[in-house]
C-alpha positions as CSV (number, residue, x, y, z in Angstrom):
1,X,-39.5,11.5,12.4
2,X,-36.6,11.7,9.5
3,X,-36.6,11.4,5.8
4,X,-39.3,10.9,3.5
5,X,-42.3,12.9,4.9
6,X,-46.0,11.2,4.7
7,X,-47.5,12.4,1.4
8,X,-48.2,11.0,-1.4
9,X,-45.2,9.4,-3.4
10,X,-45.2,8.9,-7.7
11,X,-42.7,6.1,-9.2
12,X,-41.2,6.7,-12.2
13,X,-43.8,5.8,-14.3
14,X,-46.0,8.2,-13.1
15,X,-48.4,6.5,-10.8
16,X,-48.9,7.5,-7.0
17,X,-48.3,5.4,-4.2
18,X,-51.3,4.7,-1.9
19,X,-51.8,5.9,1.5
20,X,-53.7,3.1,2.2
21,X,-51.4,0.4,3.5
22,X,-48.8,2.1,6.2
23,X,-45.8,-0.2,7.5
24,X,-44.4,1.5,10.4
25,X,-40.4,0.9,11.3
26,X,-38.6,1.9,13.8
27,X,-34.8,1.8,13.3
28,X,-32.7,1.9,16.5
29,X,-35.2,4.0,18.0
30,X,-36.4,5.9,14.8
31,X,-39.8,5.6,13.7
32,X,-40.2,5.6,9.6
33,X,-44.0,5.4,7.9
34,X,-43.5,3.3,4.5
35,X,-46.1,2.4,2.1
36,X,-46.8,-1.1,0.4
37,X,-46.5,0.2,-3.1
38,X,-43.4,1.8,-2.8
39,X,-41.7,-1.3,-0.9
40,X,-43.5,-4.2,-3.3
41,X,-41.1,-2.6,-6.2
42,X,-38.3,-4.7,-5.0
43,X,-40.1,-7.8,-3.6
44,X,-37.1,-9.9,-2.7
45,X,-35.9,-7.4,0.1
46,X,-36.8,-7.6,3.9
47,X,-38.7,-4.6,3.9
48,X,-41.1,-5.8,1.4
49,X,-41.5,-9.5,3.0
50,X,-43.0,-6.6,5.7
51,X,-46.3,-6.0,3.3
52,X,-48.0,-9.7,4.1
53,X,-46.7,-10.2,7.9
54,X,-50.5,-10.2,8.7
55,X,-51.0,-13.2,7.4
56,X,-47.7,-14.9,9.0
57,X,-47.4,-16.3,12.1
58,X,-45.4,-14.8,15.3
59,X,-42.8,-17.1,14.5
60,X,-42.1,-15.9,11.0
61,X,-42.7,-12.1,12.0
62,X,-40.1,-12.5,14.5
63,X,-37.7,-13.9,11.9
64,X,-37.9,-11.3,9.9
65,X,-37.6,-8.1,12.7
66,X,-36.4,-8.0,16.0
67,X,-39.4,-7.2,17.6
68,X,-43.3,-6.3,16.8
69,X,-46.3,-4.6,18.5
70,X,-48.8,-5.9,17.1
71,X,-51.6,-3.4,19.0
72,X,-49.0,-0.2,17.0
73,X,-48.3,-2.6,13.6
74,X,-44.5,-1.5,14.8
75,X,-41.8,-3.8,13.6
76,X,-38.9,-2.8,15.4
77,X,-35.0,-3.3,13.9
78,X,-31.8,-2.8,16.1
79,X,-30.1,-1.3,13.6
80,X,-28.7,2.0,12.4
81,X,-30.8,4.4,11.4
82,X,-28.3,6.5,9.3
83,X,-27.3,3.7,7.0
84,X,-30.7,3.2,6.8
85,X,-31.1,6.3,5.3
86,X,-29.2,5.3,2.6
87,X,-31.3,2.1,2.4
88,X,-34.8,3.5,1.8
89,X,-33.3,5.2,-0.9
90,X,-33.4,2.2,-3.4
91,X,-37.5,2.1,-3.5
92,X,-37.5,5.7,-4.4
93,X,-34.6,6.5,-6.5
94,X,-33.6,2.8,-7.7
95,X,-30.1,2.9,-6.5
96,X,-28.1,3.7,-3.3
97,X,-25.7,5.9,-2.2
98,X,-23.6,5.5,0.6
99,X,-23.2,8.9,2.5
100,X,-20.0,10.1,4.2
101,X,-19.1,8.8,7.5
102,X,-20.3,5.5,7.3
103,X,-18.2,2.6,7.1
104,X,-18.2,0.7,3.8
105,X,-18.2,-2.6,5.6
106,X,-20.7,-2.1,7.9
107,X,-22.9,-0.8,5.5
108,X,-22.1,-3.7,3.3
109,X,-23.5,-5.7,6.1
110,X,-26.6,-3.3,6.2
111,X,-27.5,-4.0,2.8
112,X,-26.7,-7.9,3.1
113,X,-29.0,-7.7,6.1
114,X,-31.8,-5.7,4.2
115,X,-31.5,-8.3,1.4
116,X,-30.3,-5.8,-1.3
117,X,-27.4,-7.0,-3.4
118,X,-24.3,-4.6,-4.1
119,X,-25.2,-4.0,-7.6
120,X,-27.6,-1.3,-6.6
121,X,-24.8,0.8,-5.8
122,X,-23.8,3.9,-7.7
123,X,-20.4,3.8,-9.2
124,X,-18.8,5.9,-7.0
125,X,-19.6,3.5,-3.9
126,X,-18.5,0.7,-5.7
127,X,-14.9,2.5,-6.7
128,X,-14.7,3.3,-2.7
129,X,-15.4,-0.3,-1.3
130,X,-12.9,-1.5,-3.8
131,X,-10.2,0.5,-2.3
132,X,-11.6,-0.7,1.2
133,X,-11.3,-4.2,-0.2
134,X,-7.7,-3.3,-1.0
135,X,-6.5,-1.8,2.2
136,X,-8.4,-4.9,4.1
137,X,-5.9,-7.4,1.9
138,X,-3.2,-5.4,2.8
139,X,-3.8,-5.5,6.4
140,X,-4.5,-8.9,6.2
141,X,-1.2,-10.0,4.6
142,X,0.9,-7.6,7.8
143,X,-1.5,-9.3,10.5
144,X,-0.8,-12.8,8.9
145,X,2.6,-12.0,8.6
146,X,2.6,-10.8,12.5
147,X,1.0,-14.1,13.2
148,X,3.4,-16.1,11.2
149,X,6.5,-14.7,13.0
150,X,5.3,-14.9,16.6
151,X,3.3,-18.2,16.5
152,X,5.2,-20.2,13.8
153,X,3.8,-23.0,12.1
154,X,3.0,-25.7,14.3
155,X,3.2,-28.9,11.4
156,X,6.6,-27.5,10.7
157,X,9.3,-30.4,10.8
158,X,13.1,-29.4,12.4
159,X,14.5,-28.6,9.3
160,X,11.3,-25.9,8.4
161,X,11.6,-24.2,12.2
162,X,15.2,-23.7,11.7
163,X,14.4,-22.3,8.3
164,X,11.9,-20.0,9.6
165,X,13.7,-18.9,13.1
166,X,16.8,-18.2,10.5
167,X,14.5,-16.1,8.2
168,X,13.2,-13.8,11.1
169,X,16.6,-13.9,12.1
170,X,18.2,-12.4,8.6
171,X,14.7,-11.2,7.2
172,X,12.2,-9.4,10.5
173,X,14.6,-7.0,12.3
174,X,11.6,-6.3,14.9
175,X,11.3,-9.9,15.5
176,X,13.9,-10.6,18.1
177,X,17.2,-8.7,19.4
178,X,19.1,-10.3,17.7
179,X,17.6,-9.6,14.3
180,X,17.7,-6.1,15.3
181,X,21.5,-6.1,16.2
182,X,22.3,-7.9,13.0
183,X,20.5,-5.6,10.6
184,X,22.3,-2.8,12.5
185,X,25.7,-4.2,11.7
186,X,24.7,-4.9,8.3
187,X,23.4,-1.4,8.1
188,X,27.3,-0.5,9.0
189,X,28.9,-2.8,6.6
190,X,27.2,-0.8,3.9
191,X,28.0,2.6,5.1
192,X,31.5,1.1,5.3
193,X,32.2,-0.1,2.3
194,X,30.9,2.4,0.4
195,X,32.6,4.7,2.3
196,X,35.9,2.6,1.5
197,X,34.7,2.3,-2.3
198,X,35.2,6.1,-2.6
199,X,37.8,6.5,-0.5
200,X,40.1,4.4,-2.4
201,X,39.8,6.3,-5.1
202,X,42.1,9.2,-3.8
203,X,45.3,9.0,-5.2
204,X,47.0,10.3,-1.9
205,X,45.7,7.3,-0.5
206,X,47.1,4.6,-3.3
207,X,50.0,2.9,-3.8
208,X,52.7,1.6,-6.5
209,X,53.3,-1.4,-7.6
210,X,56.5,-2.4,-8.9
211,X,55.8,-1.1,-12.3
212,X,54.6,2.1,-11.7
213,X,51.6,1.5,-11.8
214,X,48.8,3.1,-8.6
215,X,47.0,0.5,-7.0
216,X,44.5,0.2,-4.3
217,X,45.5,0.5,-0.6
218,X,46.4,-2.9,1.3
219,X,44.2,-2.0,4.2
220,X,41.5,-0.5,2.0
221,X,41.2,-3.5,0.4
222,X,41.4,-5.9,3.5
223,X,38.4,-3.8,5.3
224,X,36.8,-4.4,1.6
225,X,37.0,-8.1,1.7
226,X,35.4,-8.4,5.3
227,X,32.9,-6.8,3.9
228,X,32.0,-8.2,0.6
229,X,32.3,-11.7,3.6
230,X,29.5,-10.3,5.3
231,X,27.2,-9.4,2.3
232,X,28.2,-12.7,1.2
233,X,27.4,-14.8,4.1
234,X,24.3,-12.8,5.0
235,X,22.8,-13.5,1.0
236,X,23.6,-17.2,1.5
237,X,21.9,-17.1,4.8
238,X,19.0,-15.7,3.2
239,X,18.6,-17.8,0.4
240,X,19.0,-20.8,2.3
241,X,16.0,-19.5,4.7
242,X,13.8,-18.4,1.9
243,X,10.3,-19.8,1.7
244,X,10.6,-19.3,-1.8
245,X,13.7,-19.6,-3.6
246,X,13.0,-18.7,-6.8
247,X,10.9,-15.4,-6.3
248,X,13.7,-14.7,-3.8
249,X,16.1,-14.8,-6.7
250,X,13.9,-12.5,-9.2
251,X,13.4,-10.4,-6.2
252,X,14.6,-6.9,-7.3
253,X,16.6,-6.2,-4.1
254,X,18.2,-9.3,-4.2
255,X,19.2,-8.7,-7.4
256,X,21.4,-5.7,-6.5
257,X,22.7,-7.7,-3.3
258,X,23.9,-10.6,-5.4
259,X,25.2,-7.2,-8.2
260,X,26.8,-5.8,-4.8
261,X,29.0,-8.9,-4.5
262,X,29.3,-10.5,-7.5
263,X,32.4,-8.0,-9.1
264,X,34.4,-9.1,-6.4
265,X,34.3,-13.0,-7.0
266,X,34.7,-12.3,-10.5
267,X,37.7,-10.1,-10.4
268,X,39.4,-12.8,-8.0
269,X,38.8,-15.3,-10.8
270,X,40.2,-13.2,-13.1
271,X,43.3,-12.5,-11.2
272,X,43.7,-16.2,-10.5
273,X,44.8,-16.9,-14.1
274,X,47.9,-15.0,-13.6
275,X,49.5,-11.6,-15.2
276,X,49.3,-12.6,-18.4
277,X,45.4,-12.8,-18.8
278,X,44.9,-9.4,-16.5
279,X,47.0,-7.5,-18.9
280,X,44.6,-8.2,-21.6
281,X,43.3,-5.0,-22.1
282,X,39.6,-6.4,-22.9
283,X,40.0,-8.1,-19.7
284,X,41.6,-4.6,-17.9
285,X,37.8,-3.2,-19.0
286,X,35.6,-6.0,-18.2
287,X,37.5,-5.7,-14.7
288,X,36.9,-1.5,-14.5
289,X,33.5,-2.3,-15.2
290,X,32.8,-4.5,-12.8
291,X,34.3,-2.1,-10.2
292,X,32.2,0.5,-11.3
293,X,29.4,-2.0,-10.4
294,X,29.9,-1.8,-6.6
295,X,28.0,1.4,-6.6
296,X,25.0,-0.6,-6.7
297,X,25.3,-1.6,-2.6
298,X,24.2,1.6,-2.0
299,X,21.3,0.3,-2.8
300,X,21.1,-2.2,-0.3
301,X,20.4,0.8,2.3
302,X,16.7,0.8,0.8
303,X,16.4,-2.9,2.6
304,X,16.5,-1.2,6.2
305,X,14.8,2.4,5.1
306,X,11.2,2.4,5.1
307,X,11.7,6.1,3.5
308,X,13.4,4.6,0.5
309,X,10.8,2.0,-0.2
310,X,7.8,4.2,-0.1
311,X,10.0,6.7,-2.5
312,X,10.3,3.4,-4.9
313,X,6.7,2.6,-4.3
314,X,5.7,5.8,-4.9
315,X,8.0,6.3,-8.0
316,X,6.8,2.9,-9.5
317,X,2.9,4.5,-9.0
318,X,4.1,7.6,-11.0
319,X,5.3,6.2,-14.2
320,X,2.2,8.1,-16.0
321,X,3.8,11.6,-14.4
322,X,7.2,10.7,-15.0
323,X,6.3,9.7,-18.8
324,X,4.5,13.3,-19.5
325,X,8.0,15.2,-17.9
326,X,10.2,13.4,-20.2
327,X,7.7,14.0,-22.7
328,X,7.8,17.8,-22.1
329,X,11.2,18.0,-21.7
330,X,12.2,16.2,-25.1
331,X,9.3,18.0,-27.2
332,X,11.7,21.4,-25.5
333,X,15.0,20.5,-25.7
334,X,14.3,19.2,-29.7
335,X,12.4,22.6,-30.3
336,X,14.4,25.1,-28.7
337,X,17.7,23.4,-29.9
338,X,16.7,23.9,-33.4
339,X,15.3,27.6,-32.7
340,X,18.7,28.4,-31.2
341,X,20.5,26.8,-34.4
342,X,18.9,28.7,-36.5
343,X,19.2,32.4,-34.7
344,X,23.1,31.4,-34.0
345,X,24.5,29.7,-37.2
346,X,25.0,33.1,-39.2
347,X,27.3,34.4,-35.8
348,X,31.2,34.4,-36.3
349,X,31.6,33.4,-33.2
350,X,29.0,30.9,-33.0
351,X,28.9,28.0,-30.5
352,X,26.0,26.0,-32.0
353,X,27.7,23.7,-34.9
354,X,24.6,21.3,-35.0
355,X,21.1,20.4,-33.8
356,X,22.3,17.7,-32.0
357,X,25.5,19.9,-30.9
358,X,22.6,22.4,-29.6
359,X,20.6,19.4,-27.5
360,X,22.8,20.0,-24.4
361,X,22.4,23.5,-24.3
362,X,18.9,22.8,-24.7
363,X,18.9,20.8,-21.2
364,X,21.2,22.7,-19.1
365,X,18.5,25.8,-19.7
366,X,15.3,24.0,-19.4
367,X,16.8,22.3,-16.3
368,X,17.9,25.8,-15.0
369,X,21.5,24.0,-14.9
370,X,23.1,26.8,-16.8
371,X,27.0,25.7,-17.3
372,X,28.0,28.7,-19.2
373,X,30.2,26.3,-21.7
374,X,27.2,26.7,-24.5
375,X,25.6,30.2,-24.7
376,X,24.1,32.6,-27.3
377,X,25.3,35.5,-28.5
378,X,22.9,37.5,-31.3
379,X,19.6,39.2,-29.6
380,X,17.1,36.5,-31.5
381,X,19.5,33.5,-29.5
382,X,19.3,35.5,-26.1
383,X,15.2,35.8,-26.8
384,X,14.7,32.3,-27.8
385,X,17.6,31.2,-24.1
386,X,15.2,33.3,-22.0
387,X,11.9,31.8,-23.1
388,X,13.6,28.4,-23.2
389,X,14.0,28.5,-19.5
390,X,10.6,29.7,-18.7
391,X,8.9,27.1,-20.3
392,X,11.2,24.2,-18.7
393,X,10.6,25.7,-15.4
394,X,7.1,25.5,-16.1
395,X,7.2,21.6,-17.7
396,X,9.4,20.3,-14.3
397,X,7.0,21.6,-12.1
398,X,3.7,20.7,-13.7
399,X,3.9,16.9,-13.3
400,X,6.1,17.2,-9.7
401,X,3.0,18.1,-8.0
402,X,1.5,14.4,-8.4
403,X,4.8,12.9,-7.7
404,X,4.7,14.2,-4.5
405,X,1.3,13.9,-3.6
406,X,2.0,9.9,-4.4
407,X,4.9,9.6,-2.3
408,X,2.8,11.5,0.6
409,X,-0.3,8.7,-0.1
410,X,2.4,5.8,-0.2
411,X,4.0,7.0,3.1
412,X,0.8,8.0,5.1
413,X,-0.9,5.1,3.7
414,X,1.9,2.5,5.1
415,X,1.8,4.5,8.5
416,X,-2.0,3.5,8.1
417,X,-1.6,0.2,7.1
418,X,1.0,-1.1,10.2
419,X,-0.8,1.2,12.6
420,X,-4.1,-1.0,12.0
421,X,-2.3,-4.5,12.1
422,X,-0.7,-3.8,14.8
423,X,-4.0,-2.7,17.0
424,X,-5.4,-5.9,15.4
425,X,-2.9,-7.9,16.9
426,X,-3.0,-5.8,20.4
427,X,-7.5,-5.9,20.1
428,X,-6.8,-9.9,19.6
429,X,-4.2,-10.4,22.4
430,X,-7.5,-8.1,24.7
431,X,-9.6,-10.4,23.9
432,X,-7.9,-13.8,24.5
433,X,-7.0,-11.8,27.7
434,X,-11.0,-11.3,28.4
435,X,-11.5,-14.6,27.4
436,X,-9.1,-16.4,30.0
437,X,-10.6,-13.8,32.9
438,X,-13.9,-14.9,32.3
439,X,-13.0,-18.4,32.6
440,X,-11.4,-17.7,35.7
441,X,-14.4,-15.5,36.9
442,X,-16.6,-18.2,36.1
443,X,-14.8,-20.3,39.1
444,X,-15.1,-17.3,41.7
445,X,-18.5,-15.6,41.0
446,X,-18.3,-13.3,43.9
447,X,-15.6,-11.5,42.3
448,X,-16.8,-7.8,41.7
449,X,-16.3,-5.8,39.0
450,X,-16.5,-8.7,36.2
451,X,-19.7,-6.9,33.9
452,X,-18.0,-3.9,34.0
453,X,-14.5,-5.2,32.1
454,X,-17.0,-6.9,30.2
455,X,-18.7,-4.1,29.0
456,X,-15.6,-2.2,28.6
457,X,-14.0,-4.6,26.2
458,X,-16.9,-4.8,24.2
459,X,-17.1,-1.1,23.7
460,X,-13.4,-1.1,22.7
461,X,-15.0,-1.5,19.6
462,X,-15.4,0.8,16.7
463,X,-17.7,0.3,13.9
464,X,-14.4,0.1,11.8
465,X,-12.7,-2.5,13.8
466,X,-12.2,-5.5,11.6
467,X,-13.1,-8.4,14.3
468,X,-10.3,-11.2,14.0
469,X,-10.8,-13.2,17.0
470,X,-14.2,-14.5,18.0
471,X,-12.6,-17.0,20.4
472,X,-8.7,-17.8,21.1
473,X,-8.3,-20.6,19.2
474,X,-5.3,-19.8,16.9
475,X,-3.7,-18.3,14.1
476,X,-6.0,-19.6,11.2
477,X,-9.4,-18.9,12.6
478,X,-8.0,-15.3,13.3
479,X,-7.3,-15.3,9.4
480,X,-10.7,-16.8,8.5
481,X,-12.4,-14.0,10.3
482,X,-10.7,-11.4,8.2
483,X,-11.3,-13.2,5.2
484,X,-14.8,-12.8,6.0
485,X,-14.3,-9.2,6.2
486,X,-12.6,-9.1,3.2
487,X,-15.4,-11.3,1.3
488,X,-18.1,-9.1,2.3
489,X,-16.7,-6.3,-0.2
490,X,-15.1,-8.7,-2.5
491,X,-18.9,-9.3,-3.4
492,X,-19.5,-5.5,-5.1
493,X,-17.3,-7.7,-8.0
494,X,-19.5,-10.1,-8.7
């Protein structure tokens, strides 16, 4: 027998418990000795309903336990005993922990079986479900979205399942093959024309005009306009197969697409007025600006790099880090530029005319940058550049440490995260497979073997698995099972 021995137990207002009135339980095959004292302090939960079942009927016994000997006074519970552990708990210490190893949502099911609401939970239990309850509405949003690209909307009209086979097609790479070749060959049209975007930038490569004057390469800037065709025909594409137009618009990658391809159109329009306006010179640095702002398709790599979007993910999470390095750096660069104007200003030779003048020294030495174009030259200055260093060595690498321990949750976390959709998805396609078998077993009995894969798909099941199919009956009910899943933690808020 585990847990509480048999002795005598004291609530905490000092009176014992009586011996008197034992309630024996056994839990999946363990046998617990309670007392009617200790289980009346919480009188809406199953286990105290136990203290009168001798004046019940069979009927009402056997709603309330599994099974009962009445000859042993035994109520039996198929349950598990280690969660139950956990349970008993709340009659003696008034609030439940829930041990290591146990899954928050099948315990959450223990307790809503034992009639114990979630606010008896310490604080810590609750702060773990709710990052259960998290990961659970992540992995529901992948599976729906799974569902959504391989079984489509069914009330869809023409015009919506053209929308929505165009969307996969520009949008879900893994959907088809032909989403995967196209996001390949977009993938090249951005290596490409960045590629041409520098390279035209080499004078070697340029050519005169008839004033003189170096211009961009005629073939650099033919293989530029296929390209800024393609960015432009894929972002139209897109839009036009957007669910949702406007969050499309706001969306910050589609920003820098449309920033990728706007400079073009807007220097063409530009040149169209003639000579005379491009000659302007408010007009010659609007247009330098604007080429300048082609840098930002590099960006547009982060679309097909997973890498890159956990490194954004994770750099969005870290604000609070990055905050306290800038913090440390500026509270550095200010003090140590004004040390090293001080010890300098009485030097000849000096190279520190200002404060402000001694900022950038400041910052190359913290950042270990070292130039040479700024240095010090009395013994005080050298002192002061020395120390300097140390200490911005020592404020870059204090808050890098939970940077990169973000980036490593992010990443792992997203492994995680499409690992368990994905065996949702395969676990539902098992069981609509099981499903159809048995139907067709059911017409040839004689058929051996049929308990066994039976038994086998039923074991498949860990406590963990999140059970999305009860019967293959579609996309939604396999999302209302989840959501069910997902409720049962969404109660610790309540």
């Amino acid at each position: 027998m585990w847990g509480i021995h048999r002795m005598r137990y004291a609530d905490c207002n000092g009176s014992e418990a009586s011996e008197e009135t034992e309630i024996v339980v056994n839990i999946g095959g363990v046998k617990q000795v309670l007392y009617e004292d200790v289980l009346s302090r919480y009188p809406d939960t199953r286990l105290a309903e136990l203290v009168d079942c001798s004046v019940k009927s069979s009927g009402e016994i056997s709603s309330l336990c599994d099974d009962y000997d009445p000859d042993t006074r035994e109520f039996y519970f198929d349950r598990d005993p280690e969660a139950f552990k956990c349970i008993i708990e709340l009659y003696y210490y008034g609030e439940i922990h829930m041990k290591r190893g146990i899954c928050p949502i099948c315990f959450m099911k223990e307790m809503e079986f034992w009639k114990i609401g979630s606010d008896f939970l310490d604080e810590c239990c609750k702060s773990h479900l709710k990052e259960v309850e998290d990961e659970l509405a992540e992995i529901a949003e992948k599976v729906k979205t799974i569902l959504v690209d391989r079984e489509g909307d069914p009330s869809a009209g023409g015009w919506q399942r053209f929308q929505i086979c165009l969307w996969r097609l520009m949008e879900k790479p893994e959907s088809s093959l032909p989403a995967h070749i196209i996001a390949i060959v977009s993938f090249i049209f951005i290596l490409v024309s960045s590629v041409v975007m520098c390279v035209g930038t080499i004078p070697d490569l340029q050519v005169e005009d008839s004033e003189g004057n170096l211009t961009d390469n005629p073939t650099l800037e033919v293989i530029e306009t296929v390209c800024i065709g393609w960015f432009t025909i894929e972002y139209v594409l897109r839009l036009i197969s957007s669910p949702n137009k406007i969050k499309f618009v706001l969306s910050f990658m589609n920003i820098i697409d449309f920033l990728a391809i706007m400079p073009f159109f807007v220097v063409l329009i530009l040149t169209s007025f003639g000579a005379g306006v491009m000659e302007l010179a408010n007009v010659q640095q609007a247009v330098q600006a604007l080429r300048i702002m082609r840098i930002a398709r590099i960006f547009k790599l982060a679309r097909h790099s997973a890498g890159l979007q956990t490194l954004t993910s994770a750099l969005k999470s870290s604000f609070k880090e990055l905050g306290l390095l800038l913090m440390y750096m500026g509270v550095g660069v200010f003090l140590f530029s004004a040390l090293g104007y001080t010890m300098e200003q009485n030097h000849p030779d000096t190279l520190f005319t200002s404060i402000p003048q001694s900022f950038w020294w400041a910052v190359i030495t913290m950042t270990t940058v070292g130039y040479g174009d700024v240095y010090p030259k009395t013994t005080l200055g050298r002192c002061n550049a020395a120390i300097s260093f140390l200490c911005g060595v020592i404020a870059i690498a204090l808050p890098i440490h939970p940077i990169i321990n973000n980036f490593v949750m992010f990443y792992n976390k997203q492994q995680v995260l499409e690992t368990a959709a994905k065996h949702e998805i395969e676990l539902m396609a098992l069981r609509s497979g099981n499903h159809e078998m048995r139907a067709a077993r059911g017409a040839h009995k004689h058929v051996c073997g049929a308990g066994v894969w039976n038994n086998a798909m039923r074991s498949c099941h860990s406590d963990t698995y999140i059970s999305l199919l009860k019967e293959p009956r579609g996309t939604m009910h396999h999302l209302t099972e989840l959501q069910k899943k997902i409720n049962i933690t969404s109660r610790i808020h309540d």
